[in-house]
Amino acid sequence: MLLLALPIVIALDGSLLGWAAGSIAWIAQKALQTFMERKAAQEEDTRRFFGFMAGSLIGRSWLVALTIFAVGIADREAGLTAALLAGAAFTTYLVISLIMRAPQNHSERTS
């Protein structure tokens, strides 16, 4: 999705700095998510498991938000581009996640 957004950013005369910063932040937070999910899966204590997951969610959100903020301070257009890219990436990720987790056969569930 990030690579598909690049030609759109270029066509709309968006900031390449914003695209790069948004892409790096998104990839970094996804890598952090994978690491923390693996770490949490090794935990036998439920509280520690949920602590890892909650900490991961909060930390990853702050990572993306602070990246957008920092780039926006340097260049407002870059901040806007990074924010729009992060929003589009999150929306795409959320929709795909919901589709992938949907029941395979809805009729079996309702019967």
mmCIF file of N, CA and C in Angstrom:
data_model
loop_
_atom_site.group_PDB
_atom_site.id
_atom_site.type_symbol
_atom_site.label_atom_id
_atom_site.label_comp_id
_atom_site.label_asym_id
_atom_site.label_seq_id
_atom_site.Cartn_x
_atom_site.Cartn_y
_atom_site.Cartn_z
ATOM 1 N N MET A 1 0.827 -1.184 0.000
ATOM 2 C CA MET A 1 0.000 0.000 0.000
ATOM 3 C C MET A 1 0.874 1.250 0.000
ATOM 4 N N LEU A 2 1.977 1.196 0.755
ATOM 5 C CA LEU A 2 2.871 2.355 0.810
ATOM 6 C C LEU A 2 3.473 2.652 -0.554
ATOM 7 N N LEU A 3 3.850 1.602 -1.265
ATOM 8 C CA LEU A 3 4.418 1.800 -2.607
ATOM 9 C C LEU A 3 3.357 2.266 -3.595
ATOM 10 N N LEU A 4 2.131 1.797 -3.425
ATOM 11 C CA LEU A 4 1.052 2.249 -4.303
ATOM 12 C C LEU A 4 0.728 3.723 -4.069
ATOM 13 N N ALA A 5 0.984 4.200 -2.873
ATOM 14 C CA ALA A 5 0.704 5.598 -2.559
ATOM 15 C C ALA A 5 1.730 6.550 -3.171
ATOM 16 N N LEU A 6 2.931 6.053 -3.445
ATOM 17 C CA LEU A 6 3.991 6.932 -3.962
ATOM 18 C C LEU A 6 3.602 7.642 -5.260
ATOM 19 N N PRO A 7 3.096 6.932 -6.287
ATOM 20 C CA PRO A 7 2.707 7.661 -7.503
ATOM 21 C C PRO A 7 1.581 8.669 -7.258
ATOM 22 N N ILE A 8 0.712 8.375 -6.307
ATOM 23 C CA ILE A 8 -0.372 9.308 -5.989
ATOM 24 C C ILE A 8 0.200 10.564 -5.339
ATOM 25 N N VAL A 9 1.149 10.377 -4.428
ATOM 26 C CA VAL A 9 1.798 11.525 -3.781
ATOM 27 C C VAL A 9 2.507 12.372 -4.836
ATOM 28 N N ILE A 10 3.200 11.723 -5.752
ATOM 29 C CA ILE A 10 3.912 12.461 -6.804
ATOM 30 C C ILE A 10 2.928 13.184 -7.715
ATOM 31 N N ALA A 11 1.849 12.500 -8.111
ATOM 32 C CA ALA A 11 0.859 13.106 -9.009
ATOM 33 C C ALA A 11 0.164 14.303 -8.365
ATOM 34 N N LEU A 12 -0.052 14.234 -7.065
ATOM 35 C CA LEU A 12 -0.712 15.334 -6.363
ATOM 36 C C LEU A 12 0.273 16.380 -5.857
ATOM 37 N N ASP A 13 1.522 16.227 -6.260
ATOM 38 C CA ASP A 13 2.584 17.159 -5.867
ATOM 39 C C ASP A 13 2.719 17.219 -4.341
ATOM 40 N N GLY A 14 2.612 16.038 -3.719
ATOM 41 C CA GLY A 14 2.779 15.940 -2.276
ATOM 42 C C GLY A 14 4.251 15.913 -1.906
ATOM 43 N N SER A 15 4.505 15.869 -0.633
ATOM 44 C CA SER A 15 5.867 15.904 -0.131
ATOM 45 C C SER A 15 6.468 14.504 -0.091
ATOM 46 N N LEU A 16 7.597 14.333 -0.759
ATOM 47 C CA LEU A 16 8.294 13.043 -0.702
ATOM 48 C C LEU A 16 8.881 12.796 0.682
ATOM 49 N N LEU A 17 9.262 13.870 1.368
ATOM 50 C CA LEU A 17 9.728 13.739 2.748
ATOM 51 C C LEU A 17 8.607 13.181 3.624
ATOM 52 N N GLY A 18 7.403 13.689 3.455
ATOM 53 C CA GLY A 18 6.251 13.201 4.208
ATOM 54 C C GLY A 18 5.951 11.753 3.897
ATOM 55 N N TRP A 19 6.018 11.386 2.606
ATOM 56 C CA TRP A 19 5.790 9.998 2.215
ATOM 57 C C TRP A 19 6.846 9.093 2.845
ATOM 58 N N ALA A 20 8.108 9.509 2.778
ATOM 59 C CA ALA A 20 9.193 8.693 3.343
ATOM 60 C C ALA A 20 9.050 8.553 4.856
ATOM 61 N N ALA A 21 8.773 9.661 5.533
ATOM 62 C CA ALA A 21 8.627 9.621 6.993
ATOM 63 C C ALA A 21 7.428 8.765 7.393
ATOM 64 N N GLY A 22 6.309 8.941 6.712
ATOM 65 C CA GLY A 22 5.124 8.136 7.003
ATOM 66 C C GLY A 22 5.367 6.658 6.744
ATOM 67 N N SER A 23 6.060 6.354 5.655
ATOM 68 C CA SER A 23 6.352 4.960 5.323
ATOM 69 C C SER A 23 7.287 4.328 6.350
ATOM 70 N N ILE A 24 8.322 5.049 6.716
ATOM 71 C CA ILE A 24 9.274 4.521 7.704
ATOM 72 C C ILE A 24 8.587 4.320 9.045
ATOM 73 N N ALA A 25 7.762 5.270 9.462
ATOM 74 C CA ALA A 25 7.045 5.134 10.738
ATOM 75 C C ALA A 25 6.105 3.938 10.702
ATOM 76 N N TRP A 26 5.399 3.772 9.582
ATOM 77 C CA TRP A 26 4.458 2.652 9.477
ATOM 78 C C TRP A 26 5.193 1.314 9.520
ATOM 79 N N ILE A 27 6.279 1.200 8.778
ATOM 80 C CA ILE A 27 7.052 -0.054 8.761
ATOM 81 C C ILE A 27 7.660 -0.322 10.135
ATOM 82 N N ALA A 28 8.162 0.719 10.784
ATOM 83 C CA ALA A 28 8.759 0.548 12.116
ATOM 84 C C ALA A 28 7.717 0.091 13.130
ATOM 85 N N GLN A 29 6.528 0.672 13.087
ATOM 86 C CA GLN A 29 5.511 0.263 14.056
ATOM 87 C C GLN A 29 5.014 -1.147 13.767
ATOM 88 N N LYS A 30 4.977 -1.565 12.513
ATOM 89 C CA LYS A 30 4.579 -2.944 12.195
ATOM 90 C C LYS A 30 5.644 -3.929 12.665
ATOM 91 N N ALA A 31 6.913 -3.571 12.526
ATOM 92 C CA ALA A 31 7.999 -4.427 13.026
ATOM 93 C C ALA A 31 7.927 -4.535 14.543
ATOM 94 N N LEU A 32 7.666 -3.411 15.200
ATOM 95 C CA LEU A 32 7.512 -3.411 16.655
ATOM 96 C C LEU A 32 6.314 -4.252 17.076
ATOM 97 N N GLN A 33 5.231 -4.184 16.316
ATOM 98 C CA GLN A 33 4.049 -4.995 16.612
ATOM 99 C C GLN A 33 4.380 -6.483 16.532
ATOM 100 N N THR A 34 5.062 -6.892 15.497
ATOM 101 C CA THR A 34 5.434 -8.298 15.330
ATOM 102 C C THR A 34 6.326 -8.753 16.477
ATOM 103 N N PHE A 35 7.315 -7.947 16.831
ATOM 104 C CA PHE A 35 8.222 -8.291 17.922
ATOM 105 C C PHE A 35 7.462 -8.438 19.237
ATOM 106 N N MET A 36 6.598 -7.474 19.538
ATOM 107 C CA MET A 36 5.873 -7.499 20.805
ATOM 108 C C MET A 36 4.844 -8.627 20.860
ATOM 109 N N GLU A 37 4.226 -8.958 19.726
ATOM 110 C CA GLU A 37 3.288 -10.085 19.707
ATOM 111 C C GLU A 37 4.013 -11.394 19.982
ATOM 112 N N ARG A 38 5.198 -11.554 19.425
ATOM 113 C CA ARG A 38 5.985 -12.763 19.696
ATOM 114 C C ARG A 38 6.413 -12.818 21.158
ATOM 115 N N LYS A 39 6.821 -11.692 21.680
ATOM 116 C CA LYS A 39 7.226 -11.615 23.086
ATOM 117 C C LYS A 39 6.037 -11.929 23.996
ATOM 118 N N ALA A 40 4.887 -11.377 23.684
ATOM 119 C CA ALA A 40 3.687 -11.598 24.486
ATOM 120 C C ALA A 40 3.242 -13.061 24.412
ATOM 121 N N ALA A 41 3.383 -13.676 23.245
ATOM 122 C CA ALA A 41 2.965 -15.071 23.074
ATOM 123 C C ALA A 41 3.784 -16.017 23.948
ATOM 124 N N GLN A 42 4.981 -15.625 24.330
ATOM 125 C CA GLN A 42 5.837 -16.455 25.177
ATOM 126 C C GLN A 42 5.477 -16.352 26.650
ATOM 127 N N GLU A 43 4.658 -15.367 26.988
ATOM 128 C CA GLU A 43 4.302 -15.141 28.391
ATOM 129 C C GLU A 43 3.221 -16.102 28.844
ATOM 130 N N GLU A 44 3.396 -16.659 30.025
ATOM 131 C CA GLU A 44 2.373 -17.528 30.609
ATOM 132 C C GLU A 44 1.448 -16.728 31.529
ATOM 133 N N ASP A 45 1.953 -15.631 32.068
ATOM 134 C CA ASP A 45 1.162 -14.780 32.949
ATOM 135 C C ASP A 45 0.256 -13.889 32.105
ATOM 136 N N THR A 46 -1.041 -13.967 32.344
ATOM 137 C CA THR A 46 -2.013 -13.213 31.561
ATOM 138 C C THR A 46 -1.809 -11.711 31.690
ATOM 139 N N ARG A 47 -1.488 -11.254 32.889
ATOM 140 C CA ARG A 47 -1.279 -9.813 33.081
ATOM 141 C C ARG A 47 -0.095 -9.307 32.269
ATOM 142 N N ARG A 48 0.976 -10.071 32.258
ATOM 143 C CA ARG A 48 2.157 -9.662 31.470
ATOM 144 C C ARG A 48 1.838 -9.704 29.971
ATOM 145 N N PHE A 49 1.056 -10.707 29.548
ATOM 146 C CA PHE A 49 0.651 -10.801 28.144
ATOM 147 C C PHE A 49 -0.084 -9.528 27.730
ATOM 148 N N PHE A 50 -1.121 -9.174 28.506
ATOM 149 C CA PHE A 50 -1.894 -7.980 28.174
ATOM 150 C C PHE A 50 -1.077 -6.704 28.363
ATOM 151 N N GLY A 51 -0.126 -6.720 29.271
ATOM 152 C CA GLY A 51 0.772 -5.582 29.428
ATOM 153 C C GLY A 51 1.612 -5.353 28.179
ATOM 154 N N PHE A 52 2.149 -6.441 27.622
ATOM 155 C CA PHE A 52 2.915 -6.322 26.376
ATOM 156 C C PHE A 52 2.034 -5.805 25.241
ATOM 157 N N MET A 53 0.835 -6.354 25.142
ATOM 158 C CA MET A 53 -0.044 -5.962 24.041
ATOM 159 C C MET A 53 -0.497 -4.505 24.175
ATOM 160 N N ALA A 54 -0.873 -4.092 25.389
ATOM 161 C CA ALA A 54 -1.309 -2.705 25.593
ATOM 162 C C ALA A 54 -0.143 -1.741 25.403
ATOM 163 N N GLY A 55 1.008 -2.098 25.953
ATOM 164 C CA GLY A 55 2.187 -1.253 25.782
ATOM 165 C C GLY A 55 2.574 -1.117 24.320
ATOM 166 N N SER A 56 2.444 -2.209 23.580
ATOM 167 C CA SER A 56 2.745 -2.183 22.155
ATOM 168 C C SER A 56 1.809 -1.237 21.423
ATOM 169 N N LEU A 57 0.526 -1.337 21.707
ATOM 170 C CA LEU A 57 -0.459 -0.487 21.042
ATOM 171 C C LEU A 57 -0.207 0.990 21.329
ATOM 172 N N ILE A 58 0.024 1.308 22.585
ATOM 173 C CA ILE A 58 0.255 2.707 22.969
ATOM 174 C C ILE A 58 1.573 3.212 22.379
ATOM 175 N N GLY A 59 2.625 2.415 22.498
ATOM 176 C CA GLY A 59 3.933 2.817 21.979
ATOM 177 C C GLY A 59 3.948 3.008 20.482
ATOM 178 N N ARG A 60 3.292 2.101 19.770
ATOM 179 C CA ARG A 60 3.250 2.218 18.310
ATOM 180 C C ARG A 60 2.455 3.431 17.872
ATOM 181 N N SER A 61 1.370 3.726 18.576
ATOM 182 C CA SER A 61 0.576 4.918 18.249
ATOM 183 C C SER A 61 1.394 6.190 18.450
ATOM 184 N N TRP A 62 2.124 6.244 19.557
ATOM 185 C CA TRP A 62 2.977 7.406 19.835
ATOM 186 C C TRP A 62 4.100 7.524 18.813
ATOM 187 N N LEU A 63 4.663 6.405 18.394
ATOM 188 C CA LEU A 63 5.735 6.429 17.395
ATOM 189 C C LEU A 63 5.262 7.101 16.110
ATOM 190 N N VAL A 64 4.118 6.676 15.622
ATOM 191 C CA VAL A 64 3.589 7.256 14.375
ATOM 192 C C VAL A 64 3.196 8.720 14.591
ATOM 193 N N ALA A 65 2.523 9.013 15.689
ATOM 194 C CA ALA A 65 2.078 10.388 15.952
ATOM 195 C C ALA A 65 3.255 11.346 16.091
ATOM 196 N N LEU A 66 4.272 10.938 16.833
ATOM 197 C CA LEU A 66 5.434 11.818 17.016
ATOM 198 C C LEU A 66 6.223 11.993 15.720
ATOM 199 N N THR A 67 6.258 10.955 14.898
ATOM 200 C CA THR A 67 6.922 11.087 13.594
ATOM 201 C C THR A 67 6.194 12.115 12.741
ATOM 202 N N ILE A 68 4.875 12.014 12.696
ATOM 203 C CA ILE A 68 4.081 12.978 11.925
ATOM 204 C C ILE A 68 4.283 14.391 12.480
ATOM 205 N N PHE A 69 4.266 14.515 13.789
ATOM 206 C CA PHE A 69 4.453 15.816 14.434
ATOM 207 C C PHE A 69 5.824 16.404 14.107
ATOM 208 N N ALA A 70 6.875 15.585 14.224
ATOM 209 C CA ALA A 70 8.238 16.068 13.960
ATOM 210 C C ALA A 70 8.404 16.499 12.511
ATOM 211 N N VAL A 71 7.886 15.703 11.600
ATOM 212 C CA VAL A 71 7.994 16.060 10.180
ATOM 213 C C VAL A 71 7.156 17.305 9.901
ATOM 214 N N GLY A 72 6.002 17.408 10.554
ATOM 215 C CA GLY A 72 5.149 18.577 10.364
ATOM 216 C C GLY A 72 5.784 19.859 10.858
ATOM 217 N N ILE A 73 6.586 19.769 11.920
ATOM 218 C CA ILE A 73 7.300 20.955 12.410
ATOM 219 C C ILE A 73 8.343 21.395 11.388
ATOM 220 N N ALA A 74 9.026 20.413 10.792
ATOM 221 C CA ALA A 74 10.054 20.734 9.796
ATOM 222 C C ALA A 74 9.436 21.291 8.517
ATOM 223 N N ASP A 75 8.304 20.710 8.114
ATOM 224 C CA ASP A 75 7.662 21.111 6.857
ATOM 225 C C ASP A 75 6.185 20.747 6.960
ATOM 226 N N ARG A 76 5.325 21.737 6.968
ATOM 227 C CA ARG A 76 3.890 21.493 7.166
ATOM 228 C C ARG A 76 3.313 20.559 6.104
ATOM 229 N N GLU A 77 3.708 20.755 4.869
ATOM 230 C CA GLU A 77 3.206 19.898 3.786
ATOM 231 C C GLU A 77 3.653 18.454 3.988
ATOM 232 N N ALA A 78 4.882 18.269 4.444
ATOM 233 C CA ALA A 78 5.380 16.914 4.710
ATOM 234 C C ALA A 78 4.603 16.262 5.850
ATOM 235 N N GLY A 79 4.275 17.053 6.865
ATOM 236 C CA GLY A 79 3.476 16.528 7.977
ATOM 237 C C GLY A 79 2.098 16.099 7.521
ATOM 238 N N LEU A 80 1.488 16.904 6.660
ATOM 239 C CA LEU A 80 0.168 16.556 6.132
ATOM 240 C C LEU A 80 0.240 15.285 5.294
ATOM 241 N N THR A 81 1.248 15.191 4.446
ATOM 242 C CA THR A 81 1.406 13.992 3.613
ATOM 243 C C THR A 81 1.617 12.760 4.488
ATOM 244 N N ALA A 82 2.465 12.883 5.509
ATOM 245 C CA ALA A 82 2.715 11.751 6.416
ATOM 246 C C ALA A 82 1.441 11.357 7.152
ATOM 247 N N ALA A 83 0.663 12.335 7.595
ATOM 248 C CA ALA A 83 -0.579 12.043 8.315
ATOM 249 C C ALA A 83 -1.601 11.364 7.410
ATOM 250 N N LEU A 84 -1.744 11.856 6.189
ATOM 251 C CA LEU A 84 -2.680 11.234 5.250
ATOM 252 C C LEU A 84 -2.251 9.820 4.897
ATOM 253 N N LEU A 85 -0.947 9.618 4.715
ATOM 254 C CA LEU A 85 -0.438 8.282 4.411
ATOM 255 C C LEU A 85 -0.683 7.330 5.577
ATOM 256 N N ALA A 86 -0.421 7.781 6.801
ATOM 257 C CA ALA A 86 -0.645 6.942 7.980
ATOM 258 C C ALA A 86 -2.126 6.602 8.118
ATOM 259 N N GLY A 87 -2.986 7.563 7.877
ATOM 260 C CA GLY A 87 -4.428 7.307 7.939
ATOM 261 C C GLY A 87 -4.878 6.313 6.891
ATOM 262 N N ALA A 88 -4.366 6.459 5.674
ATOM 263 C CA ALA A 88 -4.719 5.526 4.603
ATOM 264 C C ALA A 88 -4.171 4.127 4.886
ATOM 265 N N ALA A 89 -2.940 4.056 5.392
ATOM 266 C CA ALA A 89 -2.338 2.754 5.707
ATOM 267 C C ALA A 89 -3.120 2.061 6.821
ATOM 268 N N PHE A 90 -3.501 2.821 7.860
ATOM 269 C CA PHE A 90 -4.258 2.227 8.955
ATOM 270 C C PHE A 90 -5.629 1.747 8.482
ATOM 271 N N THR A 91 -6.311 2.565 7.680
ATOM 272 C CA THR A 91 -7.628 2.187 7.175
ATOM 273 C C THR A 91 -7.542 0.921 6.325
ATOM 274 N N THR A 92 -6.545 0.869 5.453
ATOM 275 C CA THR A 92 -6.350 -0.319 4.620
ATOM 276 C C THR A 92 -6.057 -1.545 5.482
ATOM 277 N N TYR A 93 -5.175 -1.389 6.458
ATOM 278 C CA TYR A 93 -4.834 -2.487 7.368
ATOM 279 C C TYR A 93 -6.065 -2.970 8.135
ATOM 280 N N LEU A 94 -6.872 -2.041 8.638
ATOM 281 C CA LEU A 94 -8.050 -2.397 9.408
ATOM 282 C C LEU A 94 -9.065 -3.155 8.555
ATOM 283 N N VAL A 95 -9.343 -2.660 7.365
ATOM 284 C CA VAL A 95 -10.313 -3.314 6.481
ATOM 285 C C VAL A 95 -9.842 -4.715 6.107
ATOM 286 N N ILE A 96 -8.577 -4.851 5.742
ATOM 287 C CA ILE A 96 -8.050 -6.173 5.376
ATOM 288 C C ILE A 96 -8.091 -7.118 6.573
ATOM 289 N N SER A 97 -7.772 -6.618 7.762
ATOM 290 C CA SER A 97 -7.823 -7.451 8.973
ATOM 291 C C SER A 97 -9.240 -7.940 9.241
ATOM 292 N N LEU A 98 -10.217 -7.056 9.101
ATOM 293 C CA LEU A 98 -11.606 -7.446 9.334
ATOM 294 C C LEU A 98 -12.089 -8.464 8.307
ATOM 295 N N ILE A 99 -11.685 -8.288 7.062
ATOM 296 C CA ILE A 99 -12.076 -9.237 6.017
ATOM 297 C C ILE A 99 -11.438 -10.599 6.265
ATOM 298 N N MET A 100 -10.177 -10.605 6.642
ATOM 299 C CA MET A 100 -9.463 -11.873 6.852
ATOM 300 C C MET A 100 -9.994 -12.628 8.068
ATOM 301 N N ARG A 101 -10.552 -11.926 9.043
ATOM 302 C CA ARG A 101 -11.055 -12.576 10.249
ATOM 303 C C ARG A 101 -12.546 -12.868 10.185
ATOM 304 N N ALA A 102 -13.201 -12.485 9.102
ATOM 305 C CA ALA A 102 -14.633 -12.736 8.957
ATOM 306 C C ALA A 102 -14.880 -14.241 8.854
ATOM 307 N N PRO A 103 -16.021 -14.699 9.337
ATOM 308 C CA PRO A 103 -16.329 -16.128 9.217
ATOM 309 C C PRO A 103 -16.339 -16.549 7.749
ATOM 310 N N GLN A 104 -15.834 -17.735 7.506
ATOM 311 C CA GLN A 104 -15.756 -18.216 6.128
ATOM 312 C C GLN A 104 -17.131 -18.491 5.552
ATOM 313 N N ASN A 105 -18.031 -18.986 6.387
ATOM 314 C CA ASN A 105 -19.358 -19.312 5.891
ATOM 315 C C ASN A 105 -20.383 -18.681 6.822
ATOM 316 N N HIS A 106 -20.922 -17.571 6.411
ATOM 317 C CA HIS A 106 -21.869 -16.833 7.255
ATOM 318 C C HIS A 106 -23.143 -17.623 7.498
ATOM 319 N N SER A 107 -23.592 -18.437 6.538
ATOM 320 C CA SER A 107 -24.849 -19.169 6.686
ATOM 321 C C SER A 107 -24.777 -20.200 7.804
ATOM 322 N N GLU A 108 -23.617 -20.781 8.064
ATOM 323 C CA GLU A 108 -23.481 -21.757 9.152
ATOM 324 C C GLU A 108 -23.661 -21.073 10.500
ATOM 325 N N ARG A 109 -23.221 -19.847 10.622
ATOM 326 C CA ARG A 109 -23.301 -19.124 11.878
ATOM 327 C C ARG A 109 -24.726 -18.712 12.199
ATOM 328 N N THR A 110 -25.507 -18.365 11.193
ATOM 329 C CA THR A 110 -26.865 -17.892 11.435
ATOM 330 C C THR A 110 -27.881 -19.008 11.551
ATOM 331 N N SER A 111 -27.550 -20.196 11.165
ATOM 332 C CA SER A 111 -28.520 -21.315 11.214
ATOM 333 C C SER A 111 -28.691 -21.855 12.591
#
